[in-house]
Short mmCIF file of C-alpha atoms in Angstrom, two decimals:
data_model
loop_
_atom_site.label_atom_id
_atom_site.label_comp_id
_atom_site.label_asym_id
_atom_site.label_seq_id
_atom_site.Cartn_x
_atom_site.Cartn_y
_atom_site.Cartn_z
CA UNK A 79 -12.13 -7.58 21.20
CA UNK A 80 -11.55 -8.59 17.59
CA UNK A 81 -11.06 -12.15 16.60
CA UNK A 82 -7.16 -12.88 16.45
CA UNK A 83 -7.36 -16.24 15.83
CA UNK A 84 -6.43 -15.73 11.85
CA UNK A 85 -3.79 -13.22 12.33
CA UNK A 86 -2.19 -15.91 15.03
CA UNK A 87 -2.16 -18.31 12.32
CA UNK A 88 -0.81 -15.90 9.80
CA UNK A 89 2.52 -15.65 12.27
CA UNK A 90 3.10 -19.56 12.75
CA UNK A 91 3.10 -20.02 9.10
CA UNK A 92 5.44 -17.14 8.74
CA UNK A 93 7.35 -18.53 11.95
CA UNK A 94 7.55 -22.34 9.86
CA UNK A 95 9.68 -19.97 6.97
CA UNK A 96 11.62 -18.04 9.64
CA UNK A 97 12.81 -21.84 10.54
CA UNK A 98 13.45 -23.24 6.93
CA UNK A 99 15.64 -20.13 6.06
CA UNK A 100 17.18 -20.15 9.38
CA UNK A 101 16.41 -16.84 10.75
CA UNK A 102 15.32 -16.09 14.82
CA UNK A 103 13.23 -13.18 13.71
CA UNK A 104 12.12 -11.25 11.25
CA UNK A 105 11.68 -7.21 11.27
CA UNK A 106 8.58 -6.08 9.38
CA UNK A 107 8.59 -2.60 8.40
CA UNK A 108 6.05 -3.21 5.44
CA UNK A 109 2.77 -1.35 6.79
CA UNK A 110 0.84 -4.03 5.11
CA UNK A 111 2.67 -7.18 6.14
CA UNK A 112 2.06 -5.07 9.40
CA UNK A 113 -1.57 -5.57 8.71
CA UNK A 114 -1.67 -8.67 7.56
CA UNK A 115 0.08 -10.52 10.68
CA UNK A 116 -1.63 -8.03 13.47
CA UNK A 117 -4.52 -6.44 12.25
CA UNK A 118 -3.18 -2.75 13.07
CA UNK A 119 -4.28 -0.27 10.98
CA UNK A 120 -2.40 2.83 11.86
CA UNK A 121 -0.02 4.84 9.38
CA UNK A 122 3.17 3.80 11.97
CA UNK A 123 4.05 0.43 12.49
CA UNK A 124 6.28 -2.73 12.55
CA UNK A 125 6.29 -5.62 14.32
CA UNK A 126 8.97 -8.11 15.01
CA UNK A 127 8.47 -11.23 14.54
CA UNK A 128 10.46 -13.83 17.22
CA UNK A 129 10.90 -17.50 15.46
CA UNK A 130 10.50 -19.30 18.65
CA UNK A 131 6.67 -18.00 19.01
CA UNK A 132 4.34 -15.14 20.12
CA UNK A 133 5.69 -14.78 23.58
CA UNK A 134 9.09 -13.12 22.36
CA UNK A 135 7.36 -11.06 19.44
CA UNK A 136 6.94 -7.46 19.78
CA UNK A 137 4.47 -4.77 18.25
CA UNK A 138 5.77 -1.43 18.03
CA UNK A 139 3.98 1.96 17.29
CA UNK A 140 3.73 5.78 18.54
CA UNK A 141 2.11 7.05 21.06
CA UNK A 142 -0.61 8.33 18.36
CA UNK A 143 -1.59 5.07 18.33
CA UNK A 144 -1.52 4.00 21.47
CA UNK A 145 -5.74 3.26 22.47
CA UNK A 146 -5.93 2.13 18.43
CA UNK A 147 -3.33 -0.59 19.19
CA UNK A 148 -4.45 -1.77 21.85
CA UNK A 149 -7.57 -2.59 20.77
CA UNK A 150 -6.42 -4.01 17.76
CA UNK A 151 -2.98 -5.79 19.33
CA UNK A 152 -4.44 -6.75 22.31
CA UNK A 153 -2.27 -10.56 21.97
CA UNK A 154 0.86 -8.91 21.64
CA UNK A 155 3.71 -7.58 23.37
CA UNK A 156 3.39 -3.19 22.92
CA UNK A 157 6.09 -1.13 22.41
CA UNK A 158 5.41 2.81 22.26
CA UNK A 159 8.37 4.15 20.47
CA UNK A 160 9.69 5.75 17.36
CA UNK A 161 11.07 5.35 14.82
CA UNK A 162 9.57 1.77 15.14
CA UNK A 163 12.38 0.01 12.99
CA UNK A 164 15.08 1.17 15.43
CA UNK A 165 13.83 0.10 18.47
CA UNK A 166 12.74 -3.22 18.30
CA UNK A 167 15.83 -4.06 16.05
CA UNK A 168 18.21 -2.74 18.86
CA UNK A 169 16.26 -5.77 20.49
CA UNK A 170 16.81 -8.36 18.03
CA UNK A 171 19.64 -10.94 18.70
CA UNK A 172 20.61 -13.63 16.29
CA UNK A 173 20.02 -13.82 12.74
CA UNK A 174 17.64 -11.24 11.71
CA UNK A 175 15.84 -11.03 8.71
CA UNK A 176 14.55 -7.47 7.13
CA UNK A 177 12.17 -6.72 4.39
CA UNK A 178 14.71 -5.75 2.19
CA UNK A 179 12.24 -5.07 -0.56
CA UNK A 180 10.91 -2.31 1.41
CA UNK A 181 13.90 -0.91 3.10
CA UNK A 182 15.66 1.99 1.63
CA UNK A 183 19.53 2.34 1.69
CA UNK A 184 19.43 4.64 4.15
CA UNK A 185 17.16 2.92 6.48
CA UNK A 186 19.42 0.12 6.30
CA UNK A 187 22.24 1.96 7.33
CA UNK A 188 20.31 2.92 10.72
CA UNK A 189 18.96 -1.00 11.28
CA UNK A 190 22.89 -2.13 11.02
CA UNK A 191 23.46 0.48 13.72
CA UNK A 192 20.92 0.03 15.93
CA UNK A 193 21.00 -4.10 15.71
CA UNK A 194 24.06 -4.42 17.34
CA UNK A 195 22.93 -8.06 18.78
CA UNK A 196 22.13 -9.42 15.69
CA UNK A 197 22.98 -10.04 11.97
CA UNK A 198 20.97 -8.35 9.58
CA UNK A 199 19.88 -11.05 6.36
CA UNK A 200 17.58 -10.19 4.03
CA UNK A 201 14.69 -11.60 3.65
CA UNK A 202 12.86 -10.48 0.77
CA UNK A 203 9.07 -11.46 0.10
CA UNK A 204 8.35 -13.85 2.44
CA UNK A 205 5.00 -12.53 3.92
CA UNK A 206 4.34 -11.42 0.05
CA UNK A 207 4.48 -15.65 -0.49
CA UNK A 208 2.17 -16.28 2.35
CA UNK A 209 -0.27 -13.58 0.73
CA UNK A 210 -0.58 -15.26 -2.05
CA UNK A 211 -2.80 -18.13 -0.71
CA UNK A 212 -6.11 -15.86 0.92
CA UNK A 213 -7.49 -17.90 4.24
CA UNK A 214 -11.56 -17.68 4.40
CA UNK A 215 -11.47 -14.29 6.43
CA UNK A 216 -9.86 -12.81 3.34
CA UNK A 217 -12.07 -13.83 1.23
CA UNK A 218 -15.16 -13.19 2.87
CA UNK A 219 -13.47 -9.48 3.11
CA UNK A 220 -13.05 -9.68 -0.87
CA UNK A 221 -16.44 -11.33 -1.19
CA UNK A 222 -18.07 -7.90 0.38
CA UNK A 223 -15.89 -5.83 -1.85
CA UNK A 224 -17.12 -7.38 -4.79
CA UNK A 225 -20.55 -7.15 -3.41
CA UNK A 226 -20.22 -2.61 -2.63
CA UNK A 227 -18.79 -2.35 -6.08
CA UNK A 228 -21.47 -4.92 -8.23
CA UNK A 229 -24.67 -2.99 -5.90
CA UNK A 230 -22.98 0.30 -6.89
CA UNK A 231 -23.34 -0.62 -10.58
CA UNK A 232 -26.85 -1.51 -10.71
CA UNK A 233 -27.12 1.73 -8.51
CA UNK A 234 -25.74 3.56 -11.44
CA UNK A 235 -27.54 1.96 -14.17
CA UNK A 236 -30.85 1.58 -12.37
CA UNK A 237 -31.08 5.05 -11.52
CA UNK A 238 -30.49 6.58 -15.04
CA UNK A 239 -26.64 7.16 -14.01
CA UNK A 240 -25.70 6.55 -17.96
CA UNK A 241 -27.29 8.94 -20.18
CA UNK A 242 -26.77 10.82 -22.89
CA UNK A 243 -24.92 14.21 -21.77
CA UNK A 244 -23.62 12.65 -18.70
CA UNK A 245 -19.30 13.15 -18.47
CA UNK A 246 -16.67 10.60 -17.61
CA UNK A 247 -15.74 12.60 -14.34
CA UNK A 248 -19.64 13.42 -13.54
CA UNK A 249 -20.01 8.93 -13.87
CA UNK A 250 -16.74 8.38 -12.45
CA UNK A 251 -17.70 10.41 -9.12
CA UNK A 252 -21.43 8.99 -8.85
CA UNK A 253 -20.20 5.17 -9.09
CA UNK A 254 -17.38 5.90 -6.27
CA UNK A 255 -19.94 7.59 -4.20
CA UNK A 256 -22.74 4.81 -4.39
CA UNK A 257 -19.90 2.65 -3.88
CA UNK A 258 -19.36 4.27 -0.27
CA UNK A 259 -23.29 4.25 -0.15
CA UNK A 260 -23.23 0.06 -0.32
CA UNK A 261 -20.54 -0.65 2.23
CA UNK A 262 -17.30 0.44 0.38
CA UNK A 263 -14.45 2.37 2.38
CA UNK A 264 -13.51 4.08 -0.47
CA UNK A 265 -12.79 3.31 -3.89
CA UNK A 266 -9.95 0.28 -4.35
CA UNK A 267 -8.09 2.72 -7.45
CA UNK A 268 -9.23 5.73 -9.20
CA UNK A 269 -12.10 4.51 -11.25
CA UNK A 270 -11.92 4.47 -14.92
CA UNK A 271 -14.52 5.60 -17.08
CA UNK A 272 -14.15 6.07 -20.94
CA UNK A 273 -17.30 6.59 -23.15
CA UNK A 274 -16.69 5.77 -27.43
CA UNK A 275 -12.99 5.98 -28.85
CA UNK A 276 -11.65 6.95 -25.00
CA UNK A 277 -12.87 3.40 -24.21
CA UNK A 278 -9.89 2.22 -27.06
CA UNK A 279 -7.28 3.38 -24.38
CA UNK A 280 -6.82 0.40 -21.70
CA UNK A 281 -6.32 2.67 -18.78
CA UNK A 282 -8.17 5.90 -19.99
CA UNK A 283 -8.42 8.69 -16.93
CA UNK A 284 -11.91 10.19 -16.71
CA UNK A 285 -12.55 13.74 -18.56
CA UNK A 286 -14.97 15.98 -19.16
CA UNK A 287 -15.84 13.90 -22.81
CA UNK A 288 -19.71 13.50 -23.31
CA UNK A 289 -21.84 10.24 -23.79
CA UNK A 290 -23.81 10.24 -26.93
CA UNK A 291 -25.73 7.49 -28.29
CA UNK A 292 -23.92 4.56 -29.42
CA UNK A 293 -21.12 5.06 -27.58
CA UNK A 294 -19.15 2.02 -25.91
CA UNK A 295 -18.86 2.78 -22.21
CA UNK A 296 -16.12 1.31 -20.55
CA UNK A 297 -16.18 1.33 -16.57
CA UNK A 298 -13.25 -0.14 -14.93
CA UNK A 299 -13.55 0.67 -11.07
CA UNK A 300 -13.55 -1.33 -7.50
CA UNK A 301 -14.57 -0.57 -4.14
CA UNK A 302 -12.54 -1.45 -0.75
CA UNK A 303 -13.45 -3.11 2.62
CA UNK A 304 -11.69 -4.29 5.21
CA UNK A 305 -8.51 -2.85 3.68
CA UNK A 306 -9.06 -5.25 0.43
CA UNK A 307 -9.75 -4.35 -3.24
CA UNK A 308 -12.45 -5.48 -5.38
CA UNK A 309 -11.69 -5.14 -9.27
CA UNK A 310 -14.18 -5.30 -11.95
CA UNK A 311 -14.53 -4.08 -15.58
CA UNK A 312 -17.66 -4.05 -17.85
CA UNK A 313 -17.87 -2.81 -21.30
CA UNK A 314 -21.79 -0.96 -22.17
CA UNK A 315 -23.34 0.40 -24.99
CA UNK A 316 -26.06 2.98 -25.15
CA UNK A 317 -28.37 2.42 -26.88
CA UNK A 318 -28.73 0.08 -30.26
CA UNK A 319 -24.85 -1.69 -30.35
CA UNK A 320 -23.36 -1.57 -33.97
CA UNK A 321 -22.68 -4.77 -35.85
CA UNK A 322 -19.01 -4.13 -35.27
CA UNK A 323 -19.31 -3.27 -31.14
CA UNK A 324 -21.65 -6.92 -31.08
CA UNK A 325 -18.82 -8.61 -32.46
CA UNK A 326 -15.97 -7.56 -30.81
CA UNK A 327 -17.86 -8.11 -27.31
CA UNK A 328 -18.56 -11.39 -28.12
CA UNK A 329 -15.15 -12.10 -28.66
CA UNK A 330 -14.41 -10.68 -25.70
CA UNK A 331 -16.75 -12.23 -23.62
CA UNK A 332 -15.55 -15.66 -25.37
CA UNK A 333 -11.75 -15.26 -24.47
CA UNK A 334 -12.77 -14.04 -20.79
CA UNK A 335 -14.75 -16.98 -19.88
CA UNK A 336 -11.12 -19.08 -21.61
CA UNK A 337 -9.21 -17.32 -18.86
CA UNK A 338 -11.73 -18.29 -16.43
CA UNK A 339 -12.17 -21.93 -17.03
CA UNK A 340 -8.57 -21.58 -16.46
CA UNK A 341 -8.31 -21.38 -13.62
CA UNK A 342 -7.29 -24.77 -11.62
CA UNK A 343 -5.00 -25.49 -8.89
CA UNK A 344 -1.64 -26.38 -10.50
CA UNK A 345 -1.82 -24.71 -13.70
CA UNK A 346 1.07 -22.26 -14.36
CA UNK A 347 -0.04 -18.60 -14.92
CA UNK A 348 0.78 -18.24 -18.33
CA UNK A 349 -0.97 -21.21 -19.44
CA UNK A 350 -3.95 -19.11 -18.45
CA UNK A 351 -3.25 -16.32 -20.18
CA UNK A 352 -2.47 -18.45 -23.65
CA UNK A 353 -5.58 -19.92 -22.70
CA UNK A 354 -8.13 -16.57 -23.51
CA UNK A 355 -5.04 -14.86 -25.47
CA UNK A 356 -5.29 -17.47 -28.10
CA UNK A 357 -8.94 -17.10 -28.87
CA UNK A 358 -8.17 -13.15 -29.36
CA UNK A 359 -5.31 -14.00 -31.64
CA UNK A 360 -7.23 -16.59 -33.54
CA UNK A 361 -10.01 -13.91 -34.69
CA UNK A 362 -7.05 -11.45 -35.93
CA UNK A 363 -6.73 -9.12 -33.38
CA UNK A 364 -3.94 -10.12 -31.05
CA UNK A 365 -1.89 -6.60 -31.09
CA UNK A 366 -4.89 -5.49 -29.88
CA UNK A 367 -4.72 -7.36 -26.81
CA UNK A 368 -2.15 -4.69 -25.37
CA UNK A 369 -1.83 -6.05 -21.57
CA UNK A 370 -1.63 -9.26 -19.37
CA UNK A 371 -4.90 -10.92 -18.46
CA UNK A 372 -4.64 -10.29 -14.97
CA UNK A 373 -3.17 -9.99 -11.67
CA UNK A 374 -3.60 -11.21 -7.84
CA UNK A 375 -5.46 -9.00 -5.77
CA UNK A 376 -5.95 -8.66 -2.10
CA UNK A 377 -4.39 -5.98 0.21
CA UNK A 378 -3.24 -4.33 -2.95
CA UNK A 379 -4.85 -4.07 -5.84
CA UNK A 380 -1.97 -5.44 -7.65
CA UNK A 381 -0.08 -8.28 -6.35
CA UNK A 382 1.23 -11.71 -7.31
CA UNK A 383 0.19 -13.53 -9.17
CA UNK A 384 0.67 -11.60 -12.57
CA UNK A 385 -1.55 -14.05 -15.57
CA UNK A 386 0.42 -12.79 -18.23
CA UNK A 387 2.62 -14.54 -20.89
CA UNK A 388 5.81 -14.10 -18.53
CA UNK A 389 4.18 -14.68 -15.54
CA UNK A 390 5.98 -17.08 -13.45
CA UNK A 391 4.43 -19.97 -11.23
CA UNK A 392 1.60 -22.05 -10.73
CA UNK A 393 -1.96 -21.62 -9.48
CA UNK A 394 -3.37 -22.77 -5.93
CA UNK A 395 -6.74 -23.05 -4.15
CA UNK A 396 -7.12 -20.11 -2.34
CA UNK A 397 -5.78 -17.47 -4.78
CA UNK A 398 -7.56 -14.62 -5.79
CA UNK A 399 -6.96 -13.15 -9.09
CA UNK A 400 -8.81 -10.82 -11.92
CA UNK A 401 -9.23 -12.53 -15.44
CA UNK A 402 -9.83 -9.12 -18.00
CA UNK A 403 -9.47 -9.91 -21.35
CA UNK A 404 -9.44 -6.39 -23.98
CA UNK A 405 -9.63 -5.74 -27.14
CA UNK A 406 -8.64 -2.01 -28.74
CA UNK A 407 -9.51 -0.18 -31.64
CA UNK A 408 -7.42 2.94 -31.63
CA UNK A 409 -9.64 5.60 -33.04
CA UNK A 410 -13.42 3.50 -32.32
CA UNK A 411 -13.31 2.08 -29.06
CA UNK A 412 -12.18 -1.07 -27.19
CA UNK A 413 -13.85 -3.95 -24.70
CA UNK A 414 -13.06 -4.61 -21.57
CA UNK A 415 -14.44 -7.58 -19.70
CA UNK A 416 -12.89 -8.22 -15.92
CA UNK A 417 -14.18 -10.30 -12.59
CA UNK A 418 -12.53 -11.08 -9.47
CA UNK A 419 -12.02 -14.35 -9.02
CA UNK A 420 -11.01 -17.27 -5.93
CA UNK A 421 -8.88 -20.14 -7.36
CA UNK A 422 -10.50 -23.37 -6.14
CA UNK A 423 -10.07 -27.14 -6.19
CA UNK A 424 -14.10 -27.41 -7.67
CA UNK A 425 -13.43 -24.65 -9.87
CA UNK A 426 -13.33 -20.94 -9.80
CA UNK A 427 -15.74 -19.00 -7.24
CA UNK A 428 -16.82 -15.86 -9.20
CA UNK A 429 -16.91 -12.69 -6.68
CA UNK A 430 -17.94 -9.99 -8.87
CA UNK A 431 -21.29 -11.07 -10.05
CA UNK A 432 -22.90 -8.22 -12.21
CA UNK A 433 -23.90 -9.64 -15.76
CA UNK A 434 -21.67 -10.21 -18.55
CA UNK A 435 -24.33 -10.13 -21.24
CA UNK A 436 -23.65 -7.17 -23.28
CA UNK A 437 -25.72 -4.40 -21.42
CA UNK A 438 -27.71 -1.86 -23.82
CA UNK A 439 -28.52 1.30 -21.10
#
């Protein structure tokens, strides 16, 4: 049986918001709010969630599912129905809250009807606020994510994976595969892989464009366990770097480590991005820095926090973000320099741990 001790947890502190906003339950339609508060990994899903405790709060799926939940629900009440929404709101009395992020007009239209015992409130993003803050089991499922994607790299460049000849797509599908091979569910995103000017464009899809010597090589990829996303960028050269490729990595490599030393409990999220912005701006090339510095990952790849200049909020211990400062010269090629990241109170833990010394393959 799997340990439900930190998906327990996960409830009461969604159960202590139900009570501040005045709500007796909460539906959760959101497959991976699903996840988050039972575990369940299924395709069809939601759970409501009682305010009062576990003993009133029901787990609905289809009959599809029905062995899979059970070993993965085994704490709470089972409901084998469908459409999941329906049924366990035609059991909801009181105020109850909905995802109303997540549902569509129409599916809102079917929730009033079938909640005839309750009054439907929305209740937008409050499992998203919980998410922000990763407990220990997260991270130790990020830390291993980190870990399939960083082996997969040396993989790659140990094994004479970048070579002259060699084509975005053919480098693209050999780092997603020795991802798999070191522990990796599957790729966290389509992997980005841009060899000389292609690595100018920030989010460059891989093509059938040829390394040659002296080419930047810019690999932007992650791997996925547990259901959570690793995210790491690193900028190559092969062979000799030009004067010009040295320099611009450097400066790179200097606003990166900016964002990182950044990152503290109780600093607001654009204050970290100023922080390794301003070092890029200061050597000239500022329009060149064409996105935010980073973004919150955990069961998505994206998710709050966004480190950008209009990011809203404040850091805490516990959050896990990307710091991945650019640089891009339309026409010559662009650096990329991105790690995965835990906000602590001693300073940041660094997840993915491949070099950031300029490597010449």
């Amino acid at each position: 049986m799997p340990d439900m001790s930190s998906y327990a947890a996960r409830r009461t502190a969604l159960r202590q918001k139900l009570q501040a906003t005045n709500l007796d339950a909460l539906l959760v339609t959101n497959l991976l709010n699903v996840r988050y508060l039972t575990g369940f990994t299924g395709s069809n899903a939601a759970v409501l969630v009682d305010a009062t405790g576990d003993e009133k709060t029901v787990f609905c799926t289809d009959g599809r599912y029905l062995t899979q939940s059970a070993r993965q629900v085994p704490d709470l009440e089972r409901l084998i129905d469908r459409p999941c929404d329906i049924a366990l709101a035609t059991r909801a009395k009181g105020r109850l809250g909905f995802e109303s992020h997540h549902v569509t007009v129409d599916g809102l239209e079917g929730l009033t009807q079938a909640a005839e015992k309750a009054e439907l409130t929305r209740a937008s993003g409050l499992i998203e606020q919980l998410r922000l803050v990763k407990d220990e089991v997260e991270i130790e499922a990020l830390r291993m994510a980190c870990a399939a994607a960083d082996r997969a790299l040396g993989a790659l460049i140990g094994h004479g994976g970048l070579r002259a000849g060699r084509t975005e797509r053919e480098v693209a599908r050999e780092l997603e595969s020795r991802m798999l091979d070191h522990g990796a569910e599957g790729p966290s995103f389509s992997s980005i892989v841009a060899f000389g000017a292609n690595s100018a464009v920030p989010h460059h899809s891989p093509t059938d464009a040829v390394l040659h010597q002296g080419d930047f090589i810019k690999l932007d990829f992650g791997a996925l366990v547990d259901g959570y996303h690793s995210d790491m960028t690193r900028t190559l050269v092969l062979g000799k770097p030009a004067d010009w490729q040295r320099e611009l990595y450097d400066l790179v490599a200097r606003a990166q480590a900016a964002g990182r030393n950044a990152l503290k409990p109780g600093v607001k999220v654009s204050d970290v991005d100023h922080a390794s912005r301003e070092v890029i701006e200061k050597a000239g090339h500022g329009e060149e820095f064409l996105h935010g510095l980073g973004h919150g990952v955990g069961l998505e790849i994206h998710e709050a926090p966004a480190l950008s200049k209009v990011g809203d909020g404040t850091l805490s211990a516990g959050m896990a973000v990307t710091v991945e400062p650019g640089v891009y010269l339309s026409g010559r090629g662009g650096v990329r320099i991105e790690d995965t990241l835990v906000v602590r109170e001693s300073g940041p833990e660094l997840l993915t741990l491949t070099t950031k010394e300029l490597v010449v393959v």
